[in-house]
Amino acid sequence: MNYARFLNAVSKARVASPIRELTAIQQQGPPTLISLASGMPNTDMFPFTQASVTLPDDSQLHLDQKLIKRALQYSPSPGIPELVQWLKGLQVQLHSPPTCQLAPEQGQMDLCVTTGSQEALSKTFEMLVTPGDNILMDQPTYPGTLAAVRPLGCNLLPVETDQLGMKPGALRGVLSRWKPEDCKNPQSDIPKVLYTIPNGGNPTGATLSLDRRQEIYEIARNYDLMILEDDPYYFLQFTRPHLPSFLSMDVDGRVLKFDSFSKILSSGMRVGYVTGPKPVVSKIILHIQASTLHTSTLTQMILYLLLEKWGVDGFLEHCDRVSDFYKERRDHMIKSADRWLTGLAEWHCPSAGMFLWLRLLGIQNTHKLIMEKAMEREVLFVPGNAFSLTPGEPSPYVRAAFSQATPEQMDKGLERLAGLLREERQTS
Ligand SMILES: Cc1ncc(COP(=O)(O)O)c(CNc2cc3ccccc3n(O)c2=O)c1O
């Protein structure tokens, strides 16, 4: 892979911060090292002497006086070393990335911790996008990604999806404006980046089938595309074994996989991790060096103590429990949809994630219906136009989340929606 083709001028201009490099040297140096180098504050002045977190089995994660000092201090930009190593081991065990066999400059698998996968996504777009670029994306897609990429002045090229995710034929159709060999022409405006949510898609709940993943990867090889695999719902796949990730088939070093602890451990801790080719991950780390410096050390330490206690098997058992919880909630949502919305809406049963994508029959644009009339009936959904790459485009869809509402609340909420839809039918 020629990574220089993908990095924009801002990213190419990024160089290592000497102060941050020193942090890594200082913190990995021998205890006999005397450092008069860094402007780190003196931890004796921190007003915290220890901290504990209690788990459901009443066991505790404890930060004693030594650990709390480290947890409250600056730490390396890629993430605290023991967490980075643990996560690298997890990725190797789950995905066996072919990129582990590559040389560093050829795209060897690397990883860094980020403040939620949202930070990784926004920094990645700010690294890859030059104004005027064409970016291929699922249509519809996650609004947080749209918020990150729209201000960068690129053209978002919508690729049609269905309940099985991005449609390879639609992708080929969008790319048919170019020839594969145009990727060799620096003057060409051929797309270089493909963004997709492979599991439990937001907002559609769609999960890419295996054959589509393989076909999309081959298209990416043919057109020399970087694949941004936004995968916060990977562990919320309701069927097992989990479908193979793009990372697991990445023989070229063209996949960046965005993972998150938000949906499986805590959204407020704000811990994600991006896995991908070293030349690209290194540039994200340089961006972190120049912006947040690093994800909260305290949060990373608490997370690491948990993962170390559980081990990979314990972590995966926890994820399966969480997945089973959402599968049961999905079942309740589908049962209520069958009960109240038959003949009024259409949907597909999601096999992952936390969202149901409802097409409201006879409604051209759900925005006004939801923001005004649904609120009167005290039920809230997200109107479909919030997820469209084409701002202002009317949508007959709404996104319903089954993550927080109880089964009773879901049933009452869909009953209220049904009442509203019947009223609309009578008045139209
Ligand atoms: C596909 C995809 N990629 C990345 C992210 C970001 O995850 P994180 O930064 O690792 O926590 C998300 C999070 N999605 C949402 C977040 C959210 C937060 C407050 C309130 C509502 C929210 N709704 O509705 C969401 O869908 C996502 O769905």
JSON list of N, CA and C and ligand atoms in Angstrom, two decimals, residues 115-119 121 142 195 197 202 230 232-233 260 262-263 267 270 355 399, ligand 1:
[
{"chain": "A", "resi": 115, "resn": "THR", "atom": "N", "xyz": [-10.42, 8.37, 22.80]},
{"chain": "A", "resi": 115, "resn": "THR", "atom": "CA", "xyz": [-11.49, 8.79, 23.71]},
{"chain": "A", "resi": 115, "resn": "THR", "atom": "C", "xyz": [-12.82, 8.52, 23.03]},
{"chain": "A", "resi": 116, "resn": "GLY", "atom": "N", "xyz": [-13.24, 7.25, 23.12]},
{"chain": "A", "resi": 116, "resn": "GLY", "atom": "CA", "xyz": [-14.40, 6.79, 22.37]},
{"chain": "A", "resi": 116, "resn": "GLY", "atom": "C", "xyz": [-13.99, 6.55, 20.92]},
{"chain": "A", "resi": 117, "resn": "SER", "atom": "N", "xyz": [-14.77, 5.77, 20.21]},
{"chain": "A", "resi": 117, "resn": "SER", "atom": "CA", "xyz": [-14.44, 5.59, 18.79]},
{"chain": "A", "resi": 117, "resn": "SER", "atom": "C", "xyz": [-14.77, 6.86, 18.02]},
{"chain": "A", "resi": 118, "resn": "GLN", "atom": "N", "xyz": [-15.58, 7.71, 18.64]},
{"chain": "A", "resi": 118, "resn": "GLN", "atom": "CA", "xyz": [-15.90, 8.98, 17.99]},
{"chain": "A", "resi": 118, "resn": "GLN", "atom": "C", "xyz": [-14.64, 9.80, 17.75]},
{"chain": "A", "resi": 119, "resn": "GLU", "atom": "N", "xyz": [-13.72, 9.83, 18.74]},
{"chain": "A", "resi": 119, "resn": "GLU", "atom": "CA", "xyz": [-12.47, 10.58, 18.54]},
{"chain": "A", "resi": 119, "resn": "GLU", "atom": "C", "xyz": [-11.68, 9.97, 17.39]},
{"chain": "A", "resi": 121, "resn": "LEU", "atom": "N", "xyz": [-12.77, 8.28, 14.84]},
{"chain": "A", "resi": 121, "resn": "LEU", "atom": "CA", "xyz": [-13.42, 8.58, 13.56]},
{"chain": "A", "resi": 121, "resn": "LEU", "atom": "C", "xyz": [-13.12, 10.00, 13.11]},
{"chain": "A", "resi": 142, "resn": "TYR", "atom": "N", "xyz": [-24.59, 6.82, 10.50]},
{"chain": "A", "resi": 142, "resn": "TYR", "atom": "CA", "xyz": [-24.54, 7.37, 11.86]},
{"chain": "A", "resi": 142, "resn": "TYR", "atom": "C", "xyz": [-24.34, 8.88, 11.82]},
{"chain": "A", "resi": 195, "resn": "TYR", "atom": "N", "xyz": [-16.47, 4.14, 4.00]},
{"chain": "A", "resi": 195, "resn": "TYR", "atom": "CA", "xyz": [-16.89, 4.04, 5.41]},
{"chain": "A", "resi": 195, "resn": "TYR", "atom": "C", "xyz": [-18.12, 3.15, 5.49]},
{"chain": "A", "resi": 197, "resn": "ILE", "atom": "N", "xyz": [-20.58, 0.51, 8.43]},
{"chain": "A", "resi": 197, "resn": "ILE", "atom": "CA", "xyz": [-20.84, -0.04, 9.75]},
{"chain": "A", "resi": 197, "resn": "ILE", "atom": "C", "xyz": [-21.26, -1.48, 9.53]},
{"chain": "A", "resi": 202, "resn": "ASN", "atom": "N", "xyz": [-26.05, 1.51, 12.46]},
{"chain": "A", "resi": 202, "resn": "ASN", "atom": "CA", "xyz": [-26.78, 2.67, 12.96]},
{"chain": "A", "resi": 202, "resn": "ASN", "atom": "C", "xyz": [-27.09, 3.55, 11.75]},
{"chain": "A", "resi": 230, "resn": "ASP", "atom": "N", "xyz": [-16.39, 0.83, 10.95]},
{"chain": "A", "resi": 230, "resn": "ASP", "atom": "CA", "xyz": [-16.88, 1.41, 12.21]},
{"chain": "A", "resi": 230, "resn": "ASP", "atom": "C", "xyz": [-17.72, 0.36, 12.93]},
{"chain": "A", "resi": 232, "resn": "PRO", "atom": "N", "xyz": [-18.76, -0.45, 16.56]},
{"chain": "A", "resi": 232, "resn": "PRO", "atom": "CA", "xyz": [-19.04, -0.44, 18.00]},
{"chain": "A", "resi": 232, "resn": "PRO", "atom": "C", "xyz": [-20.01, -1.53, 18.44]},
{"chain": "A", "resi": 233, "resn": "TYR", "atom": "N", "xyz": [-20.68, -2.17, 17.46]},
{"chain": "A", "resi": 233, "resn": "TYR", "atom": "CA", "xyz": [-21.67, -3.21, 17.78]},
{"chain": "A", "resi": 233, "resn": "TYR", "atom": "C", "xyz": [-21.14, -4.61, 17.47]},
{"chain": "A", "resi": 260, "resn": "SER", "atom": "N", "xyz": [-15.14, 0.01, 20.27]},
{"chain": "A", "resi": 260, "resn": "SER", "atom": "CA", "xyz": [-15.57, 0.85, 21.38]},
{"chain": "A", "resi": 260, "resn": "SER", "atom": "C", "xyz": [-16.01, 0.00, 22.56]},
{"chain": "A", "resi": 262, "resn": "SER", "atom": "N", "xyz": [-18.14, 1.42, 24.59]},
{"chain": "A", "resi": 262, "resn": "SER", "atom": "CA", "xyz": [-19.34, 2.14, 25.01]},
{"chain": "A", "resi": 262, "resn": "SER", "atom": "C", "xyz": [-20.57, 1.25, 25.16]},
{"chain": "A", "resi": 263, "resn": "LYS", "atom": "N", "xyz": [-20.74, 0.32, 24.23]},
{"chain": "A", "resi": 263, "resn": "LYS", "atom": "CA", "xyz": [-21.98, -0.46, 24.23]},
{"chain": "A", "resi": 263, "resn": "LYS", "atom": "C", "xyz": [-21.84, -1.74, 25.05]},
{"chain": "A", "resi": 267, "resn": "SER", "atom": "N", "xyz": [-20.34, 3.80, 28.34]},
{"chain": "A", "resi": 267, "resn": "SER", "atom": "CA", "xyz": [-20.24, 4.86, 27.32]},
{"chain": "A", "resi": 267, "resn": "SER", "atom": "C", "xyz": [-19.61, 6.11, 27.92]},
{"chain": "A", "resi": 270, "resn": "ARG", "atom": "N", "xyz": [-15.63, 6.66, 27.97]},
{"chain": "A", "resi": 270, "resn": "ARG", "atom": "CA", "xyz": [-15.09, 7.22, 26.73]},
{"chain": "A", "resi": 270, "resn": "ARG", "atom": "C", "xyz": [-13.78, 6.52, 26.33]},
{"chain": "A", "resi": 355, "resn": "PHE", "atom": "N", "xyz": [-30.89, -1.17, 17.35]},
{"chain": "A", "resi": 355, "resn": "PHE", "atom": "CA", "xyz": [-31.81, -0.31, 16.60]},
{"chain": "A", "resi": 355, "resn": "PHE", "atom": "C", "xyz": [-32.75, -1.08, 15.68]},
{"chain": "A", "resi": 399, "resn": "ARG", "atom": "N", "xyz": [-35.89, 5.77, 13.41]},
{"chain": "A", "resi": 399, "resn": "ARG", "atom": "CA", "xyz": [-35.06, 4.81, 14.14]},
{"chain": "A", "resi": 399, "resn": "ARG", "atom": "C", "xyz": [-35.62, 4.65, 15.55]},
{"chain": "B", "resi": 1, "resn": "LIG", "atom": "C1", "xyz": [-21.92, 3.58, 14.40]},
{"chain": "B", "resi": 1, "resn": "LIG", "atom": "C2", "xyz": [-21.36, 4.35, 15.57]},
{"chain": "B", "resi": 1, "resn": "LIG", "atom": "N1", "xyz": [-20.04, 4.70, 15.53]},
{"chain": "B", "resi": 1, "resn": "LIG", "atom": "C3", "xyz": [-19.50, 5.37, 16.57]},
{"chain": "B", "resi": 1, "resn": "LIG", "atom": "C4", "xyz": [-20.25, 5.72, 17.68]},
{"chain": "B", "resi": 1, "resn": "LIG", "atom": "C5", "xyz": [-19.55, 6.47, 18.82]},
{"chain": "B", "resi": 1, "resn": "LIG", "atom": "O1", "xyz": [-19.29, 5.60, 19.88]},
{"chain": "B", "resi": 1, "resn": "LIG", "atom": "P1", "xyz": [-18.27, 5.96, 21.05]},
{"chain": "B", "resi": 1, "resn": "LIG", "atom": "O2", "xyz": [-17.59, 7.24, 20.74]},
{"chain": "B", "resi": 1, "resn": "LIG", "atom": "O3", "xyz": [-17.29, 4.82, 21.07]},
{"chain": "B", "resi": 1, "resn": "LIG", "atom": "O4", "xyz": [-19.10, 6.04, 22.28]},
{"chain": "B", "resi": 1, "resn": "LIG", "atom": "C6", "xyz": [-21.60, 5.39, 17.74]},
{"chain": "B", "resi": 1, "resn": "LIG", "atom": "C7", "xyz": [-22.43, 5.83, 18.91]},
{"chain": "B", "resi": 1, "resn": "LIG", "atom": "N2", "xyz": [-23.81, 6.04, 18.62]},
{"chain": "B", "resi": 1, "resn": "LIG", "atom": "C8", "xyz": [-24.60, 6.83, 19.40]},
{"chain": "B", "resi": 1, "resn": "LIG", "atom": "C9", "xyz": [-24.10, 7.55, 20.46]},
{"chain": "B", "resi": 1, "resn": "LIG", "atom": "C10", "xyz": [-25.01, 8.35, 21.24]},
{"chain": "B", "resi": 1, "resn": "LIG", "atom": "C11", "xyz": [-24.53, 9.11, 22.32]},
{"chain": "B", "resi": 1, "resn": "LIG", "atom": "C12", "xyz": [-25.44, 9.88, 23.05]},
{"chain": "B", "resi": 1, "resn": "LIG", "atom": "C13", "xyz": [-26.80, 9.90, 22.73]},
{"chain": "B", "resi": 1, "resn": "LIG", "atom": "C14", "xyz": [-27.26, 9.18, 21.66]},
{"chain": "B", "resi": 1, "resn": "LIG", "atom": "C15", "xyz": [-26.38, 8.40, 20.90]},
{"chain": "B", "resi": 1, "resn": "LIG", "atom": "N3", "xyz": [-26.84, 7.66, 19.81]},
{"chain": "B", "resi": 1, "resn": "LIG", "atom": "O5", "xyz": [-28.17, 7.69, 19.46]},
{"chain": "B", "resi": 1, "resn": "LIG", "atom": "C16", "xyz": [-26.00, 6.89, 19.06]},
{"chain": "B", "resi": 1, "resn": "LIG", "atom": "O6", "xyz": [-26.43, 6.23, 18.09]},
{"chain": "B", "resi": 1, "resn": "LIG", "atom": "C17", "xyz": [-22.16, 4.67, 16.67]},
{"chain": "B", "resi": 1, "resn": "LIG", "atom": "O7", "xyz": [-23.45, 4.29, 16.69]}
]
